[in-house]
mmCIF file of C-alpha atoms in Angstrom:
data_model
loop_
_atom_site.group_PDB
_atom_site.id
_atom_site.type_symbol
_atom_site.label_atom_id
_atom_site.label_comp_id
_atom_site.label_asym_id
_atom_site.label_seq_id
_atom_site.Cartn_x
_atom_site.Cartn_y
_atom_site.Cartn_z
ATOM 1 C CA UNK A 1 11.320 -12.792 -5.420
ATOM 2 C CA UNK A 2 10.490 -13.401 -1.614
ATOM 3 C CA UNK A 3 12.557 -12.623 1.082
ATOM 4 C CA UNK A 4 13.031 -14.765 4.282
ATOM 5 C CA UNK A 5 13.565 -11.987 6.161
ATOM 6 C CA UNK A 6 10.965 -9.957 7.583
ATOM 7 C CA UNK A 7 11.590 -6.041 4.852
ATOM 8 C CA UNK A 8 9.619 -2.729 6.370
ATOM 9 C CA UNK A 9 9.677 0.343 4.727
ATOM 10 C CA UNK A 10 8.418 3.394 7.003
ATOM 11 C CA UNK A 11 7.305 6.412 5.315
ATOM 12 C CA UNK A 12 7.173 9.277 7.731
ATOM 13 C CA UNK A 13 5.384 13.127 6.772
ATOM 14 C CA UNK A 14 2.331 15.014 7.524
ATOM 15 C CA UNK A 15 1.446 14.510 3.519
ATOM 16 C CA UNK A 16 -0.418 17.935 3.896
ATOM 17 C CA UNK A 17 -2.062 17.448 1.618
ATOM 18 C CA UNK A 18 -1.686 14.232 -0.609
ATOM 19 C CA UNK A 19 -0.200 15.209 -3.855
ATOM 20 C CA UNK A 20 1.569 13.452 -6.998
ATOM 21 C CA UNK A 21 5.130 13.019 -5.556
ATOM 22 C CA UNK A 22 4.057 11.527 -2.464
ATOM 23 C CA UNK A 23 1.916 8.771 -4.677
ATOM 24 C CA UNK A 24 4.614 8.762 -6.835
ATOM 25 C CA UNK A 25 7.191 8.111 -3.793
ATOM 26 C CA UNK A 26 4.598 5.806 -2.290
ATOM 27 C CA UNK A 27 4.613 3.539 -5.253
ATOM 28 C CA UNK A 28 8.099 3.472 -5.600
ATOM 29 C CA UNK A 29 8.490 2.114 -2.021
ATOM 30 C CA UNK A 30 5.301 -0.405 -2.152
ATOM 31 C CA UNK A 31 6.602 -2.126 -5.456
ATOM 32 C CA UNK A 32 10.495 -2.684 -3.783
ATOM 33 C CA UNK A 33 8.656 -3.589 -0.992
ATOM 34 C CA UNK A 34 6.447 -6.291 -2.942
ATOM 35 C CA UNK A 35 9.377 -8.103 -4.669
ATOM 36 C CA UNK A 36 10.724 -9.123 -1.091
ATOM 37 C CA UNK A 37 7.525 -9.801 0.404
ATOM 38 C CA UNK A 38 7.713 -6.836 2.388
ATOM 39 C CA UNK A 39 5.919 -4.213 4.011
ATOM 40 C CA UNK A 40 5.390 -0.530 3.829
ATOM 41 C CA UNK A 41 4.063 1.640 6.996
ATOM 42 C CA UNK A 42 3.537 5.410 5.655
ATOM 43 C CA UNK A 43 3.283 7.527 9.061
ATOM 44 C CA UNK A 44 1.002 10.518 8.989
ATOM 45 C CA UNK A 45 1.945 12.942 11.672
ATOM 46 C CA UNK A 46 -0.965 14.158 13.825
ATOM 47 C CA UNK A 47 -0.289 17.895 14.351
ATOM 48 C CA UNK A 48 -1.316 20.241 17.029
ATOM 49 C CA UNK A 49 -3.959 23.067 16.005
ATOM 50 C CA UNK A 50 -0.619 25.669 15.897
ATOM 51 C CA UNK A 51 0.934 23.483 13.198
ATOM 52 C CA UNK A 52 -2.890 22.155 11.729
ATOM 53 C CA UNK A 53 -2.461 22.906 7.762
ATOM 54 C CA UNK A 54 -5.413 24.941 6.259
ATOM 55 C CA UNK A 55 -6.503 24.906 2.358
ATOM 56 C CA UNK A 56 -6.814 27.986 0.650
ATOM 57 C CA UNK A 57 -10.467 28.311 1.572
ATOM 58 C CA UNK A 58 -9.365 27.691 5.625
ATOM 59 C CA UNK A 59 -10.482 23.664 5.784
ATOM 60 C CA UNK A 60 -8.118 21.643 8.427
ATOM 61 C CA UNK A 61 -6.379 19.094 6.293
ATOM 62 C CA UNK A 62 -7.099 16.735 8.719
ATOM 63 C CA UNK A 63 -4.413 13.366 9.881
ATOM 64 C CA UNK A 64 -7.660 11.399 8.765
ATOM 65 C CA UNK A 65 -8.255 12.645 5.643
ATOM 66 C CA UNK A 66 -4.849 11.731 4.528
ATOM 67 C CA UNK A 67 -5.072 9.030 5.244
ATOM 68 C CA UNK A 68 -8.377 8.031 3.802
ATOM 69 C CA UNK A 69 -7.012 9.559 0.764
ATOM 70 C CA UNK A 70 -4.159 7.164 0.599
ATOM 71 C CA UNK A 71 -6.316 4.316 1.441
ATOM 72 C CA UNK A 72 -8.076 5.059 -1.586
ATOM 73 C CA UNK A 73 -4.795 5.664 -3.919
ATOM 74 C CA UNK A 74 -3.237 2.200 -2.071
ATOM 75 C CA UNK A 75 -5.811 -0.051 -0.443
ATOM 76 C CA UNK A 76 -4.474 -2.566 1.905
ATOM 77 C CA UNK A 77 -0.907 -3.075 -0.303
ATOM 78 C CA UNK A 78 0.230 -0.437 2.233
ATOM 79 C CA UNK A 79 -0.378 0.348 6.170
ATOM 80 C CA UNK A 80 -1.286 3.856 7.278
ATOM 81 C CA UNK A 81 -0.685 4.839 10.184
ATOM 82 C CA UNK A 82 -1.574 7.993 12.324
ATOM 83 C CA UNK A 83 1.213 9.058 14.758
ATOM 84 C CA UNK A 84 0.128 10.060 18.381
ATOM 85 C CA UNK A 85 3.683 11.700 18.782
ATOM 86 C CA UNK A 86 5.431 12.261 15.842
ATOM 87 C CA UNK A 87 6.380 10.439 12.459
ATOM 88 C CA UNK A 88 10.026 10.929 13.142
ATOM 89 C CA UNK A 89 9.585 9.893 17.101
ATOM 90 C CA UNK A 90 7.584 6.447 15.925
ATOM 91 C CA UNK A 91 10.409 5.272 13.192
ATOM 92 C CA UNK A 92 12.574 5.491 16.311
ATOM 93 C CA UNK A 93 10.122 3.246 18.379
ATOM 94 C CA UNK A 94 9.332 1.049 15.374
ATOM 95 C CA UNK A 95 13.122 -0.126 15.786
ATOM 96 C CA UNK A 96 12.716 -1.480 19.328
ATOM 97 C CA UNK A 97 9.441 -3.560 18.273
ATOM 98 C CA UNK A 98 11.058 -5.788 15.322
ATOM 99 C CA UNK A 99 14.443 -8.604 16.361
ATOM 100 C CA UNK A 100 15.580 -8.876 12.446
ATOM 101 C CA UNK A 101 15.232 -7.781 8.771
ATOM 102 C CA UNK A 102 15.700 -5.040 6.939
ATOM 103 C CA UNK A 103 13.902 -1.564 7.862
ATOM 104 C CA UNK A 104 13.905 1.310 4.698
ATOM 105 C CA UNK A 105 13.493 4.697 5.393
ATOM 106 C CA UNK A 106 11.821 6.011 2.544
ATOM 107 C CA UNK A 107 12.389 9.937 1.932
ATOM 108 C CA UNK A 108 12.583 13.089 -0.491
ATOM 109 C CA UNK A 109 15.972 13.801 -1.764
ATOM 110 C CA UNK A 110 15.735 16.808 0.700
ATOM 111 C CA UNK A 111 19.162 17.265 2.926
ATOM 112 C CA UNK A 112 17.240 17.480 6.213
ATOM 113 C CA UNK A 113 15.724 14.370 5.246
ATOM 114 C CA UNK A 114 18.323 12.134 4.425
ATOM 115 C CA UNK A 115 20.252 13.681 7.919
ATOM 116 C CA UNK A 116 17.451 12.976 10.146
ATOM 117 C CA UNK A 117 17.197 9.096 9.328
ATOM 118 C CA UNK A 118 21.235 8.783 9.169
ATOM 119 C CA UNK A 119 20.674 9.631 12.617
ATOM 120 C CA UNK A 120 18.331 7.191 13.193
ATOM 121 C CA UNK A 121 20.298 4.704 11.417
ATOM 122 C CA UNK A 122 22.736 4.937 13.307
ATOM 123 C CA UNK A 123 20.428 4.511 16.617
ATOM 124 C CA UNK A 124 19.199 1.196 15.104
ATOM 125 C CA UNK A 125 22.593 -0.101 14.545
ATOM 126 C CA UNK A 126 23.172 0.980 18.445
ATOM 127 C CA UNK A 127 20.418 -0.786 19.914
ATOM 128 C CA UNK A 128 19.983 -4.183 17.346
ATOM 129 C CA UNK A 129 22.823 -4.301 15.144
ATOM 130 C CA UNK A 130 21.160 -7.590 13.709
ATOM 131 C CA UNK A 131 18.699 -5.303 11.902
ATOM 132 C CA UNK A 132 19.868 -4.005 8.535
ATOM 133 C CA UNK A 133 18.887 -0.256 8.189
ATOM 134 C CA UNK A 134 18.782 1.420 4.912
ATOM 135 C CA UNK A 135 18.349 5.276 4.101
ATOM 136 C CA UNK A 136 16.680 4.878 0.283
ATOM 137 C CA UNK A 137 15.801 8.947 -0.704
ATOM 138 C CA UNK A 138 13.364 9.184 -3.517
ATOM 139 C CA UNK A 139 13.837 12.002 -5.724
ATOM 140 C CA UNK A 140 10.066 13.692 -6.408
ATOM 141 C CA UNK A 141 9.748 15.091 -9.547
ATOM 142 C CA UNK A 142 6.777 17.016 -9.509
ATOM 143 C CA UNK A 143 7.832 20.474 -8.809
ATOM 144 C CA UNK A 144 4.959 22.465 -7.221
ATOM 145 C CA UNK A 145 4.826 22.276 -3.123
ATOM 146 C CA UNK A 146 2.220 21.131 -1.158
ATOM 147 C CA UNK A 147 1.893 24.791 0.069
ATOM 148 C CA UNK A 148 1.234 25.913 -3.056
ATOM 149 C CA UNK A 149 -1.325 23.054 -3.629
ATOM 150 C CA UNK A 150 -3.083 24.413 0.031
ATOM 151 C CA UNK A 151 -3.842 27.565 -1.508
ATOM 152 C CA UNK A 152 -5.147 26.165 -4.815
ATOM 153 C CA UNK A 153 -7.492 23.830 -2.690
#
């Protein structure tokens, strides 16, 4: 069913690396997204070499190579995007560019998550209360971290 109204979904993270849950999250997001006609922007942060992630074997998991790998997982049915500030920083900005619809903040069931985009909720509803802003937290199943993953890698 299509939706008159223009639906976004942001995804924001550094994805460091690429692993099950985020496809798994991903997915989720792209097929609500597809039964409005919608939209899904996934937001790769683009560290600076203090916070640059490193593999096991000391290999930069490069802003790039996410998101080549998520081009591959999603084609075009998603949009990547690499931040030039930060994924958090552009979801505020990304507000201020769109006059209507619904924007979803798709995150992990973690507290700080679901805090951090109440805030910006609540900034949306501030500057364009004609927007409908939604905080949708995605519960991950699979249980190892992408740290661990790093080292295996």
């Amino acid at each position: 069913m299509r939706n008159h109204s223009p639906f976004y979904c942001l995804i924001p993270g550094s994805f460091r690396p690429p692993h099950q849950g985020h496809y798994e999250m991903i997915s989720h997001y792209q097929s609500l997204a597809s039964e409005v006609g919608g939209k899904v922007i996934v937001l790769v942060s683009n560290p600076s070499k203090k916070n640059e992630r490193l593999t096991g074997s000391g290999q930069v998991i490069t802003p790039q190579f996410v998101k080549e790998r998520f081009t591959e997982m999603f084609g075009d049915s998603i949009e990547v995007r690499i931040s030039e500030q930060s994924p958090v920083r552009d979801c505020y900005e990304f507000g201020n560019e769109i006059t209507e619809g619904t924007v979803m903040f798709g995150c992990a069931n973690k507290d700080k998550d679901i805090e951090r985009f109440d805030r910006i909720k609540d900034y949306y509803k501030e500057k364009n209360p004609h927007l409908e802003v939604r905080v949708s937290p995605f519960e991950i199943k699979t249980q190892i971290s992408a740290s661990e993953i790093r080292k295996l890698m």
